[in-house]
Structures are given as structure tokens and as C-alpha cells.
Coordinates of C-alpha atoms and ligand atoms in Angstrom, one line a residue:
M1 CA 12.5 -19.0 10.9
S2 CA 12.9 -17.7 14.4
A3 CA 11.8 -19.4 17.5
S4 CA 9.3 -16.7 18.2
N5 CA 7.7 -17.2 14.8
L6 CA 7.3 -20.9 15.5
T7 CA 5.7 -20.0 18.8
R8 CA 3.3 -17.6 17.0
R9 CA 2.5 -20.3 14.5
S10 CA 1.8 -23.0 17.0
F11 CA -0.2 -20.5 19.1
L12 CA -2.4 -19.5 16.3
K13 CA -2.8 -23.1 15.1
A14 CA -4.1 -23.9 18.6
L15 CA -6.6 -21.1 18.0
G16 CA -7.5 -22.6 14.6
M17 CA -6.1 -19.6 12.7
G18 CA -3.7 -21.5 10.5
A19 CA -0.5 -20.0 9.0
V20 CA 0.4 -16.5 9.6
A21 CA 2.4 -13.8 7.8
L22 CA 6.1 -13.9 7.9
N23 CA 6.5 -11.0 10.2
M24 CA 7.2 -11.5 13.8
P25 CA 4.4 -10.5 16.2
T26 CA 5.1 -9.1 19.6
A27 CA 4.1 -10.6 22.9
S28 CA 1.4 -8.1 23.4
T29 CA -0.1 -8.9 20.0
L30 CA -0.3 -12.4 21.1
A31 CA -1.9 -11.5 24.3
S32 CA -5.1 -10.3 22.6
S33 CA -5.2 -12.8 19.8
S34 CA -8.1 -14.5 21.5
K35 CA -10.0 -11.4 20.8
R36 CA -9.1 -10.1 17.4
P37 CA -8.8 -6.3 17.2
N38 CA -11.0 -4.0 15.1
I39 CA -9.0 -2.1 12.6
L40 CA -9.9 1.5 11.7
L41 CA -7.8 2.8 8.8
I42 CA -8.2 6.6 8.2
M43 CA -6.6 8.4 5.3
S44 CA -6.7 12.0 4.2
D45 CA -6.1 13.6 0.8
D46 CA -3.4 16.0 -0.5
M47 CA -2.0 17.1 2.8
G48 CA 1.6 18.0 3.8
F49 CA 3.9 16.4 6.3
S50 CA 3.5 19.2 8.8
D51 CA -0.2 20.2 8.7
I52 CA -1.7 18.3 11.7
G53 CA -0.9 19.5 15.2
C54 CA 1.0 16.5 16.3
Y55 CA 3.3 16.9 13.3
G56 CA 4.1 20.6 13.9
G57 CA 1.1 22.3 12.1
E58 CA -1.0 25.2 13.3
V59 CA -4.2 23.5 12.2
R60 CA -6.2 22.5 15.2
T61 CA -6.4 18.7 15.3
P62 CA -7.0 17.8 19.0
H63 CA -8.5 14.3 18.2
L64 CA -5.5 13.3 16.0
D65 CA -3.2 14.8 18.6
R66 CA -4.8 12.7 21.4
L67 CA -4.4 9.5 19.2
A68 CA -0.7 10.5 18.8
A69 CA -0.2 11.2 22.5
D70 CA -1.5 7.7 23.4
G71 CA 0.0 6.0 20.3
I72 CA 3.1 6.2 18.3
R73 CA 4.0 8.5 15.4
F74 CA 6.2 7.3 12.5
T75 CA 8.8 10.0 11.4
Q76 CA 9.6 8.3 8.1
F77 CA 6.4 6.8 6.7
Y78 CA 5.9 6.9 2.9
N79 CA 3.1 7.0 0.4
T80 CA 3.4 6.9 -3.4
A81 CA 3.0 10.7 -4.2
R82 CA -0.4 10.5 -5.8
C83 CA -4.1 9.5 -5.1
C84 CA -4.8 6.4 -7.2
P85 CA -1.5 4.6 -6.8
T86 CA -1.5 5.2 -3.1
R87 CA -5.0 3.8 -2.7
A88 CA -4.1 0.8 -4.9
S89 CA -1.0 0.1 -2.8
L90 CA -2.7 0.7 0.6
M91 CA -5.6 -1.6 -0.3
T92 CA -3.4 -4.5 -1.7
G93 CA -0.1 -4.4 0.1
L94 CA 1.6 -4.3 -3.3
Y95 CA 3.4 -1.6 -5.2
P96 CA 0.8 0.3 -7.3
H97 CA 2.1 -1.1 -10.6
Q98 CA 1.7 -4.7 -9.4
A99 CA -1.9 -3.8 -8.5
G100 CA -2.5 -2.5 -12.1
I101 CA -2.4 1.2 -11.2
G102 CA 1.0 2.5 -12.1
H103 CA -0.4 5.8 -13.0
M104 CA -4.0 7.0 -12.7
M105 CA -7.4 5.8 -14.1
E106 CA -6.6 5.5 -17.8
D107 CA -6.0 2.1 -19.4
R108 CA -2.7 2.4 -21.2
G109 CA -2.6 -1.2 -22.3
F110 CA 0.1 -2.4 -20.1
P111 CA -0.7 -4.7 -17.2
A112 CA 0.9 -2.3 -14.7
Y113 CA -1.2 0.6 -16.1
R114 CA -4.7 -0.7 -16.5
G115 CA -6.2 2.0 -14.3
N116 CA -8.1 -0.7 -12.6
L117 CA -7.3 -2.9 -9.6
S118 CA -5.8 -6.2 -11.0
D119 CA -7.5 -9.5 -10.4
Q120 CA -4.1 -10.9 -9.3
C121 CA -4.3 -9.0 -6.0
V122 CA -6.4 -9.0 -3.0
T123 CA -7.7 -6.1 -0.9
I124 CA -7.5 -5.9 2.9
P125 CA -11.2 -6.5 3.3
E126 CA -11.0 -9.4 0.8
V127 CA -8.4 -11.0 3.2
L128 CA -10.2 -10.1 6.4
R129 CA -13.8 -10.8 5.5
P130 CA -13.5 -14.5 4.9
A131 CA -11.8 -14.7 8.3
G132 CA -14.9 -13.3 10.0
Y133 CA -14.3 -9.6 9.9
R134 CA -17.1 -7.2 9.1
T135 CA -16.0 -4.7 6.5
C136 CA -17.1 -1.2 5.6
M137 CA -15.8 1.9 3.9
C138 CA -16.7 5.6 3.8
G139 CA -15.0 8.1 1.4
K140 CA -12.9 8.1 -1.7
W141 CA -12.3 4.9 -3.7
H142 CA -10.4 6.0 -6.9
V143 CA -9.0 2.7 -8.0
T144 CA -11.2 1.9 -11.0
Q145 CA -11.6 3.5 -14.4
H146 CA -15.3 2.3 -14.5
I147 CA -17.3 5.2 -13.3
D148 CA -20.4 4.9 -15.5
K149 CA -23.6 4.5 -13.6
D150 CA -24.5 1.4 -15.7
G151 CA -20.9 0.3 -16.4
P152 CA -18.9 -2.6 -14.9
K153 CA -18.7 -2.5 -11.2
H154 CA -16.4 -5.5 -10.5
N155 CA -13.8 -3.1 -9.1
W156 CA -16.2 -1.1 -6.9
P157 CA -15.9 -1.4 -3.1
L158 CA -18.7 -3.9 -2.7
Q159 CA -17.1 -6.2 -5.3
R160 CA -13.7 -5.8 -3.7
G161 CA -14.4 -6.9 -0.2
F162 CA -16.5 -4.3 1.5
E163 CA -20.0 -5.1 2.8
K164 CA -21.1 -1.5 3.0
F165 CA -19.9 1.6 1.2
Y166 CA -20.7 5.2 1.3
G167 CA -18.5 7.6 -0.7
T168 CA -17.2 8.6 -4.1
I169 CA -15.9 6.3 -6.8
I170 CA -13.7 9.1 -8.4
G171 CA -11.0 11.2 -6.9
A172 CA -12.2 14.8 -6.5
G173 CA -15.1 17.2 -6.8
S174 CA -17.4 19.5 -5.0
F175 CA -17.7 19.0 -1.3
Y176 CA -21.3 20.2 -1.5
D177 CA -22.3 18.0 -4.5
P178 CA -19.7 15.3 -5.2
M179 CA -19.7 13.6 -8.5
A180 CA -19.9 9.9 -8.3
L181 CA -21.4 9.9 -4.8
C182 CA -22.5 6.4 -4.1
R183 CA -24.2 4.2 -1.5
D184 CA -23.2 0.6 -1.9
N185 CA -23.5 0.1 -5.7
T186 CA -25.9 2.9 -6.5
Y187 CA -25.2 6.5 -7.4
I188 CA -27.1 9.0 -5.2
T189 CA -27.2 12.8 -4.7
P190 CA -27.1 14.7 -1.5
E191 CA -30.8 15.4 -1.9
N192 CA -32.2 11.9 -2.7
D193 CA -30.3 9.7 -0.1
P194 CA -33.0 8.3 2.1
E195 CA -30.4 7.3 4.7
Y196 CA -28.6 10.6 5.2
R197 CA -30.3 14.0 5.1
P198 CA -28.3 16.6 7.0
E199 CA -29.5 20.2 7.2
Q200 CA -26.3 21.2 5.3
F201 CA -24.5 18.6 3.2
Y202 CA -20.8 18.8 3.4
Y203 CA -18.8 15.7 2.2
T204 CA -16.3 15.6 5.0
D205 CA -19.1 15.5 7.6
A206 CA -21.0 13.1 5.4
I207 CA -18.0 10.6 5.5
S208 CA -17.7 11.0 9.3
D209 CA -21.5 10.7 10.0
N210 CA -21.8 7.6 7.8
A211 CA -18.8 6.0 9.5
V212 CA -20.6 6.5 12.8
K213 CA -23.8 5.2 11.3
Y214 CA -22.0 2.0 10.0
L215 CA -20.4 1.5 13.5
R216 CA -23.9 1.6 15.0
A217 CA -25.2 -0.8 12.4
L218 CA -22.3 -3.2 13.0
E219 CA -23.0 -3.0 16.8
Q220 CA -26.5 -4.1 16.3
E221 CA -25.9 -6.7 13.6
A222 CA -23.0 -8.7 15.0
S223 CA -21.3 -7.3 18.1
D224 CA -19.1 -10.5 18.5
K225 CA -17.3 -10.0 15.2
P226 CA -14.4 -7.6 14.7
F227 CA -14.6 -5.0 12.0
F228 CA -12.3 -3.5 9.4
M229 CA -13.3 0.1 8.5
Y230 CA -11.7 2.2 5.9
V231 CA -12.4 6.0 6.2
A232 CA -10.9 7.8 3.2
Y233 CA -11.5 11.6 3.5
T234 CA -11.1 13.9 0.5
A235 CA -10.0 16.7 2.9
A236 CA -7.9 18.6 2.0
H237 CA -7.8 18.0 -1.8
W238 CA -8.9 20.9 -3.9
P239 CA -11.3 22.7 -4.3
M240 CA -10.9 24.7 -1.1
H241 CA -14.4 24.1 0.2
A242 CA -15.3 24.5 3.9
L243 CA -18.1 25.5 6.1
E244 CA -18.1 29.1 7.2
K245 CA -18.2 28.1 10.9
D246 CA -14.9 26.3 10.5
I247 CA -13.3 28.9 8.3
A248 CA -14.1 31.6 10.9
K249 CA -11.7 29.9 13.4
Y250 CA -8.8 30.6 11.1
R251 CA -9.6 34.1 10.0
G252 CA -6.4 36.2 10.0
K253 CA -4.4 33.2 11.1
F254 CA -2.3 33.1 7.9
D255 CA -1.7 36.8 7.3
R256 CA 2.0 36.6 8.1
G257 CA 2.9 34.8 4.8
Y258 CA 4.6 31.6 3.8
A259 CA 8.1 32.0 5.4
Y260 CA 6.8 32.7 8.9
Y261 CA 4.7 29.6 9.0
R262 CA 7.5 27.5 7.5
A263 CA 9.8 28.7 10.2
Q264 CA 7.3 28.0 12.9
R265 CA 6.6 24.6 11.7
G266 CA 10.3 23.7 11.3
A267 CA 10.9 24.8 14.9
R268 CA 8.0 22.7 16.3
L269 CA 9.0 19.7 14.2
K270 CA 12.5 19.9 15.7
Q271 CA 11.2 20.4 19.2
M272 CA 8.9 17.4 18.8
G273 CA 11.9 15.3 17.5
L274 CA 10.2 14.6 14.2
I275 CA 13.1 16.2 12.2
D276 CA 16.7 16.6 12.9
D277 CA 18.2 19.9 14.1
D278 CA 21.0 19.7 11.6
W279 CA 19.0 19.3 8.4
D280 CA 18.7 22.4 6.2
M281 CA 15.3 23.7 5.3
S282 CA 14.2 23.2 1.7
A283 CA 14.0 26.2 -0.5
Q284 CA 11.3 28.8 0.1
A285 CA 8.6 28.9 -2.6
G286 CA 7.0 32.3 -3.1
D287 CA 7.7 35.8 -1.6
W288 CA 4.8 37.0 0.5
E289 CA 5.8 40.7 -0.1
K290 CA 5.2 40.2 -3.8
V291 CA 1.8 38.6 -3.5
E292 CA -0.8 40.9 -5.1
N293 CA -3.9 39.4 -3.6
K294 CA -2.9 38.8 0.0
E295 CA -6.4 38.6 1.4
W296 CA -7.4 35.9 -1.2
E297 CA -4.2 34.1 -0.8
A298 CA -4.5 33.9 3.0
R299 CA -8.1 32.9 2.6
C300 CA -7.1 29.9 0.5
M301 CA -5.0 28.7 3.5
E302 CA -7.8 29.6 6.0
V303 CA -10.2 27.3 4.1
Y304 CA -7.6 24.5 3.8
A305 CA -7.0 24.6 7.5
A306 CA -10.8 24.6 8.1
M307 CA -11.1 21.5 5.9
I308 CA -8.6 19.7 8.1
D309 CA -10.2 20.9 11.3
C310 CA -13.6 19.5 10.1
M311 CA -12.0 16.2 9.4
D312 CA -10.5 16.1 12.8
Q313 CA -13.9 16.9 14.4
G314 CA -15.3 13.9 12.5
I315 CA -12.5 11.6 13.6
G316 CA -13.5 12.8 17.1
R317 CA -17.1 11.6 16.5
I318 CA -15.9 8.2 15.2
V319 CA -13.7 7.8 18.3
A320 CA -16.5 8.9 20.6
E321 CA -18.7 6.2 19.1
L322 CA -16.1 3.5 19.6
K323 CA -15.7 4.6 23.2
R324 CA -19.5 4.6 23.7
Q325 CA -19.6 1.0 22.4
G326 CA -16.7 0.0 24.6
T327 CA -14.7 -1.1 21.5
F328 CA -12.1 1.7 21.5
D329 CA -9.5 -0.3 23.5
N330 CA -9.7 -3.2 21.2
T331 CA -9.3 -1.2 18.0
L332 CA -6.1 -0.6 16.1
I333 CA -6.4 2.9 14.6
L334 CA -4.1 4.0 11.8
F335 CA -4.1 7.6 10.4
L336 CA -2.1 8.6 7.3
Q337 CA -2.2 10.8 4.2
D338 CA -2.1 9.8 0.6
N339 CA 0.5 12.2 -0.9
G340 CA 2.2 15.4 -0.1
G341 CA 0.9 19.0 -0.3
C342 CA -0.4 19.8 -3.8
A343 CA 1.1 22.5 -6.0
E344 CA -1.5 22.1 -8.8
T345 CA -3.0 25.4 -10.1
M346 CA -6.7 24.4 -10.4
G347 CA -9.0 27.4 -10.4
R348 CA -6.3 29.9 -9.8
G349 CA -6.2 31.6 -13.2
R350 CA -6.9 35.3 -13.4
N351 CA -9.4 35.1 -16.3
I352 CA -10.7 31.7 -15.6
N353 CA -14.3 32.8 -15.2
D354 CA -14.4 34.1 -18.8
R355 CA -14.2 30.4 -19.8
W356 CA -16.1 28.9 -16.9
V357 CA -19.2 31.0 -16.4
P358 CA -20.4 31.4 -20.1
A359 CA -20.0 27.6 -20.5
I360 CA -23.0 27.1 -18.1
K361 CA -26.0 27.9 -20.2
D362 CA -28.6 25.9 -18.2
R363 CA -29.0 27.6 -14.9
E364 CA -32.0 25.7 -13.7
R365 CA -32.0 24.2 -10.2
M366 CA -31.0 20.5 -10.4
G367 CA -33.7 18.0 -9.6
S368 CA -33.1 16.0 -6.4
D369 CA -32.3 12.8 -8.4
E370 CA -30.1 14.6 -10.9
L371 CA -26.5 13.4 -10.6
Q372 CA -23.8 16.0 -10.6
P373 CA -22.2 15.3 -14.1
K374 CA -18.9 17.1 -13.5
H375 CA -16.0 16.9 -11.0
V376 CA -14.3 20.0 -12.2
P377 CA -15.7 23.3 -13.7
P378 CA -17.2 24.4 -15.9
M379 CA -20.0 23.2 -13.7
K380 CA -22.9 24.5 -11.7
T381 CA -24.1 24.1 -8.1
R382 CA -27.3 22.2 -7.3
G383 CA -29.0 25.6 -7.1
G384 CA -28.0 26.3 -10.7
R385 CA -25.3 28.9 -10.1
P386 CA -22.1 28.7 -12.2
V387 CA -19.0 27.7 -10.2
R388 CA -16.3 30.3 -10.3
G389 CA -12.6 30.6 -9.5
G390 CA -9.7 33.0 -9.7
P391 CA -8.4 35.7 -7.4
D392 CA -11.6 37.7 -7.5
V393 CA -13.5 34.9 -5.7
M394 CA -13.1 34.0 -2.1
P395 CA -12.9 30.2 -1.8
G396 CA -15.1 28.2 0.5
P397 CA -18.7 28.2 -0.7
D398 CA -20.3 25.8 -3.2
D399 CA -20.0 28.1 -6.2
T400 CA -16.2 28.4 -5.9
Y401 CA -13.5 26.0 -7.1
I402 CA -9.9 27.0 -6.2
A403 CA -6.7 25.2 -5.2
Y404 CA -4.4 26.7 -2.6
G405 CA -1.3 26.6 -4.9
R406 CA 2.3 25.9 -4.7
N407 CA 3.4 28.4 -2.1
W408 CA 1.1 27.1 0.6
A409 CA 1.9 23.5 -0.4
N410 CA 5.6 24.4 0.2
V411 CA 4.6 25.5 3.7
C412 CA 2.5 22.3 4.2
N413 CA 5.4 20.1 3.2
T414 CA 7.8 21.8 5.6
P415 CA 10.7 21.0 5.8
F416 CA 10.8 18.9 2.6
R417 CA 11.3 19.4 -1.1
E418 CA 8.8 19.0 -3.9
Y419 CA 5.1 18.2 -3.9
K420 CA 2.4 15.7 -4.8
H421 CA 3.5 13.9 -8.1
W422 CA 7.2 13.9 -7.2
V423 CA 9.1 11.4 -5.1
H424 CA 11.4 13.7 -3.2
E425 CA 10.4 13.7 0.5
G426 CA 7.8 16.4 0.1
G427 CA 5.8 14.3 -2.3
I428 CA 5.9 11.0 -0.4
S429 CA 6.3 11.7 3.3
T430 CA 3.2 11.3 5.5
P431 CA 2.4 11.2 9.2
L432 CA 1.4 7.8 10.4
I433 CA -0.3 7.6 13.8
C434 CA -0.8 4.1 15.2
H435 CA -3.1 3.9 18.3
W436 CA -3.9 0.7 20.1
P437 CA -4.4 0.7 23.8
G438 CA -2.3 -1.7 25.7
H439 CA -0.2 -2.5 22.7
I440 CA 2.0 0.5 22.4
K441 CA 5.0 0.3 24.7
T442 CA 5.8 4.0 24.7
P443 CA 2.7 6.1 24.3
G444 CA 3.4 9.4 22.7
G445 CA 6.7 8.0 21.3
L446 CA 8.2 8.2 17.8
C447 CA 9.2 5.4 15.5
N448 CA 12.0 6.2 13.1
T449 CA 11.9 3.0 11.1
P450 CA 11.1 3.8 7.5
G451 CA 7.7 2.4 6.5
H452 CA 5.5 2.3 3.5
L453 CA 1.8 1.8 2.5
I454 CA 2.7 -1.8 1.5
D455 CA 3.1 -2.5 5.3
V456 CA -0.6 -1.8 6.1
M457 CA -1.8 -5.1 4.5
A458 CA 1.0 -7.0 6.3
T459 CA 0.0 -5.3 9.6
C460 CA -3.7 -6.2 9.2
V461 CA -2.8 -9.8 8.4
D462 CA -0.6 -10.0 11.4
V463 CA -2.8 -8.4 14.1
A464 CA -5.9 -10.2 12.8
G465 CA -4.0 -13.5 12.7
V466 CA -5.4 -14.4 9.3
E467 CA -3.8 -16.1 6.3
Y468 CA -2.8 -14.1 3.2
P469 CA -4.1 -16.2 0.2
K470 CA -1.9 -17.6 -2.6
M471 CA -4.9 -18.3 -4.8
V472 CA -8.4 -16.7 -5.1
N473 CA -11.0 -18.1 -7.5
G474 CA -8.3 -20.1 -9.3
R475 CA -6.1 -17.0 -9.8
E476 CA -2.6 -16.8 -8.4
I477 CA -2.3 -13.8 -6.0
Q478 CA 0.9 -11.9 -5.8
P479 CA 2.7 -12.2 -2.5
M480 CA 2.4 -9.0 -0.3
E481 CA 5.4 -6.8 -0.4
G482 CA 5.4 -5.2 3.0
A483 CA 6.2 -6.0 6.6
S484 CA 4.0 -5.9 9.6
L485 CA 4.4 -2.7 11.7
A486 CA 3.3 -4.5 14.9
P487 CA 6.9 -5.0 16.2
T488 CA 7.3 -1.2 16.2
F489 CA 4.4 -0.8 18.6
Q490 CA 6.7 -2.5 21.1
G491 CA 9.7 -0.4 20.1
T492 CA 11.4 -3.0 17.9
S493 CA 12.7 -1.7 14.5
L494 CA 11.7 -3.5 11.3
R495 CA 14.5 -5.4 9.5
E496 CA 16.2 -3.2 6.9
R497 CA 14.6 -3.6 3.5
V498 CA 14.6 -1.7 0.2
I499 CA 11.7 0.6 -0.7
Y500 CA 10.9 1.8 -4.2
W501 CA 8.9 4.5 -6.0
E502 CA 7.9 5.5 -9.5
H503 CA 5.4 8.0 -10.6
E504 CA 5.3 9.8 -13.9
G505 CA 8.9 9.0 -14.5
N506 CA 9.9 10.3 -11.1
R507 CA 11.9 7.5 -9.5
A508 CA 13.4 6.7 -6.1
V509 CA 14.9 3.9 -4.1
R510 CA 15.6 3.9 -0.3
Q511 CA 18.0 1.4 1.4
G512 CA 18.8 2.2 5.0
R513 CA 20.2 5.7 5.2
W514 CA 20.6 6.1 1.4
K515 CA 18.1 7.4 -1.0
L516 CA 18.6 7.6 -4.8
V517 CA 16.0 9.9 -6.4
S518 CA 15.3 11.5 -9.7
K519 CA 12.9 14.1 -10.8
R520 CA 11.9 13.6 -14.5
P521 CA 13.6 14.4 -16.8
G522 CA 16.6 15.0 -14.5
G523 CA 19.3 12.5 -13.5
W524 CA 19.9 10.6 -10.3
E525 CA 20.6 12.4 -7.0
L526 CA 21.9 10.6 -3.9
Y527 CA 21.1 11.6 -0.3
D528 CA 22.2 10.5 3.1
M529 CA 18.8 10.5 4.8
D530 CA 20.3 10.3 8.3
D531 CA 22.3 13.5 7.8
D532 CA 20.1 15.3 5.1
R533 CA 16.6 14.1 4.8
T534 CA 15.6 17.4 3.3
E535 CA 17.7 16.4 0.3
M536 CA 19.8 19.5 0.1
H537 CA 23.2 18.0 -0.5
D538 CA 23.4 15.7 -3.5
L539 CA 26.2 13.1 -3.0
A540 CA 25.8 11.4 -6.4
A541 CA 29.1 12.7 -7.8
E542 CA 31.2 11.7 -4.9
Q543 CA 29.5 8.3 -4.2
A544 CA 29.4 6.8 -7.7
E545 CA 29.6 3.2 -6.5
K546 CA 26.6 3.7 -4.2
V547 CA 24.6 5.3 -7.1
R548 CA 25.4 2.3 -9.3
E549 CA 24.3 -0.2 -6.6
L550 CA 21.0 1.5 -5.8
K551 CA 20.3 2.2 -9.6
A552 CA 20.7 -1.6 -10.1
L553 CA 18.2 -2.3 -7.4
Y554 CA 15.8 0.2 -8.8
E555 CA 16.0 -1.2 -12.3
A556 CA 15.5 -4.8 -11.1
W557 CA 12.4 -3.7 -9.2
A558 CA 11.1 -1.6 -12.1
D559 CA 11.5 -4.6 -14.3
R560 CA 9.8 -7.0 -11.8
C561 CA 6.8 -4.7 -11.3
G562 CA 6.3 -3.8 -15.0
V563 CA 7.2 -0.2 -14.7
Q564 CA 7.4 1.5 -18.2
P565 CA 9.5 4.4 -19.3
W566 CA 7.7 7.8 -19.0
P567 CA 5.9 9.4 -20.9
L568 CA 3.9 6.3 -21.3
R569 CA 2.6 5.5 -24.7
R570 CA -0.5 3.4 -25.1
R571 CA 0.4 -0.2 -26.1
R572 CA -1.2 -1.4 -29.2
E573 CA -3.5 -4.2 -28.4
N574 CA -3.1 -7.4 -30.6
Ligands
CA1 CA1 -4.3 12.8 -3.0

């Protein structure tokens, strides 16, 4: 153990905080240990590496850009390529399989694939709350298979460490009438929630507004305690739903087609220093000249941009509330995304309404207490209209349900390959903005150290000066896998470690400059990430020894974490 770690330990012991995480804190972390920071963790859904302004996008995100200008941006931060496993990993500091969510929400019978957070892990709020943190969450949960109104709730937010929760238990749905909308432990509708009655319900605004509301409540209830707040937006997951006032800002802004915006984004990313000049751009998906429904296709991206714009406005309102309370300077803010741009085809079929519309026989207006029973069509709006899709329907309003498709996802993932689901860089690369006044050595700077979701738990434990538990309620808790990011705030790189991925049989391992990756059912590819992070020049054939070495590391990790071969078959219960 280093001398500075000992210093940290004795310092915290003097403060009565006990043992700390293994990762070395920085001088400036120590400076404020007497007043523990608030932690605001913000995550968005199904967005590409280059969507937000400070990562080269044309979407207007002035509030995130401001946080980046005064904070640092990671150039190589990673998620797990999919909603549920990312949330499981983020909340627990473990790889998703270790947390019981190796895939999505189905129970496949294996411990790593229960579709439910394991009881041998702890969540960030479960670690921070006993140490005196207030904890609340707004937005998408998506780490339990138990979604029945009267079913088990032991893995719902309130039973996993949060004092307050407003959001959705499942992963997607209408932004005007989300299925599984919940306040604390009770399902609600946009029309029967006594605590939140906006003129126009729109889920992104509802998440932002309730986050502000919780901040106000915390201020009144216990202003001397720090808080941990998790804000998990569903922007910009399908369906492309946005308010007309936000869509209007982007009208005509995507008429030049896919290749133009990819080139623009690539140039801005290079100029910002977020990607290397020498890397080749990944292959172009889609030819704009051949697109039949150009107006519809452009509208899909206009709505997508509007969804992100609305989220940024909400982040602005949350930041403004922190400033009003005078707590902004003592708040560590982290912003990241859960997986890369999404190539799924939901709602894009030509004849989809032949199936969706006739399936809705009851067209009565829903009662204010009537829960939305569906998260995907066939379904109806609260007003009783059937929800429609396909290229004859312009996305945005509540009676539409359309994804923006592969070609725009390729733009959003500029300059990388692949999409959500896959573990090439386009599936797993996310912005990470870290903002913490007085603790960032080079405001506006970039951090090139590879980082992963597993590091967020370690960072929270470190900056809060709390102990990560070994046992909870008589159960042994798995040690956290990540490293605190706090040293990077001061410009110090993290020690080199190995990072792993597996999702639906897509596999990868990264060690230093090397990444070994495979897209199921294909074989291993090897890339030098320093020279070729866009994964365009496979070196597997010429570097057989490196392939063997990384493959052995991957296999040992997969074995340790209970990863099963894909496709997964349900294990027979004894
Ligand atoms: Ca997602």
C-alpha cells in the first residue's frame, strides 16, 4: 500500500469514517472530506457517442456542454452495450453477470442470468445511505423481472437503497403514457398522480421536474446531509416521441442525409481532440440518395434530436436548482449513456398498421386510474386512439411508435462500428462528463484513460469516504470490480487493468492498447486501439500470440463471472 493511501486511511479514521476503498484519492478529494459531496448521476438511453454538443453532435445541449467546459470528458468510457446489464453494472460496481443480469429480464435459471439483481451485491444507495446520504431516483430502473402491480418488489428502487423513487420499472414505452410508471412502490398514471400534474405530460420533463422536486424536498428535510441522486432518462430510446416545440427547432436540420452529418461529426470530434486524426471512419450505413421517404426519415432524426434537447433542458433545470440551493459547488455530477445508438427496427415496417390498428378493438378513453398495460404496440393512447407506425406516419405524437433505424444510429455512433447489442466500439462507447467545482485540475480537459461503468461505485465510495461492505444481512457481498475515477480529476491516469464485455455472445476484452473482440457468431478480431480505435484493421492473423493471451484472460473472466455460451438455454431446475 502506498504512503498516500495510508495518509488517506488515517485521515478518514480521524474523521470516524473507517476503512476506505483501495483506490488512491487525490489531495483535493481530501480537502473537502470534511464536507462530503453530493453525487448526481445522470444517464441517458440509447444514444450514440457523438450526439451531444461537447462530443461533436449537432444536437443543442448547452447545459451538458457547460458541465463539460468546467469539468472533464472521458474519451474512452465504456458501458455494456444494453439497457439492463448497464444499469445492473452501474448500480453495483460489478460486471452485469455478477449482479445476476447477464442478459435482460428473463430468468434463464443460471445465477448470472436471473433477470433480477442478485442479493450478493449492493447498490450505490445501499452503500451510501447507511453512511448518512439521502438517496433518491428519477427515471428508468430496469433491473428486475418483477413488474406485476402486486408481485414481489424486493428488487424495486425503494427496496434497493432509494428513499424516494419516481419513474418506470421497465425499459421502454410511450413518453406520454409510460407503462410501469411508479411513485415509490405504487403504480400510477399521468392522470392520477396527486404530486405531479403538468399541463402536458411528457416523460423526460416528468423525470426532470420530479428530480427538482426531490431536491427541494431534501433541502427542507435535512439540509446538513449529502445526497445521492440517480436520474435515468429514457431519452432517446424508441419510440421517437417529442414535444412539437422541441421538434420545431430541428425542422430541416437533417435534410442533407447520413454521410454529411457523419463527416461533420467526425471533423468536430477530431477538432475537439476526442478522436485521433489518423483513424479511419467506420463504414457508411445507408445511401441517402436511395431513401424513398426522405421527409419521414429526416423527421425521425429531428424527433430524436428534440428528445435529447428536452433532456438537456431538464438537466439545466436540475443544475439551476442546485445553484439556487448553493449546493452546486459541493456536488459531483456524472453524465453518461447506457449503450450506443440503436439499429432496432421497431415501428418501421411498411404494413405495420395492418397488424397494429385492427388489434385495438376497445377505443374508449382510458380512466384516470387505468394503467397503461402495454409498452409496445398494438396499444392505444390514453385518449383511445390506436398507436401507429411505418413510413406513412410522422413520428413524435402520442399515437405514433417508431424507431429511427440503423442508418441514423450509424451517424450517432460516429466514428465507430456497430450498435447497441454489440461490443465493438459503437455499441459500448459513451461520453462521460465529470463535473466537480474545485476538484477538476484542468476544466474543459479530456481524460484518455479507459474507464467502465464498474468504476462509478468505486468513485462514489471514494469521494464519499465510505466503506464498501463485505457482508450485508449475513450474505457475503462480492468485492467491487472497478477503480475510483477521482485521480483522473487531478490529471492522474488510472493503473492499467483489464476490462471485459459479454452480451448475447458478443465478447471483448481490453488491456492497454489492445482489444480482442468478436461479433457472434464470428471469430476473434484484434485491434490496436491507440492506432485504430474505429476497429478497421484486424491484426488477429499477424498477432496470434496476443490473441491467445487476451483470449485466455477473457475465458478466465467469463468463467469467474458465470458467463454462459450463447444462445442461452434455460437451465433445468432440480
Ligand atoms: Ca438503452
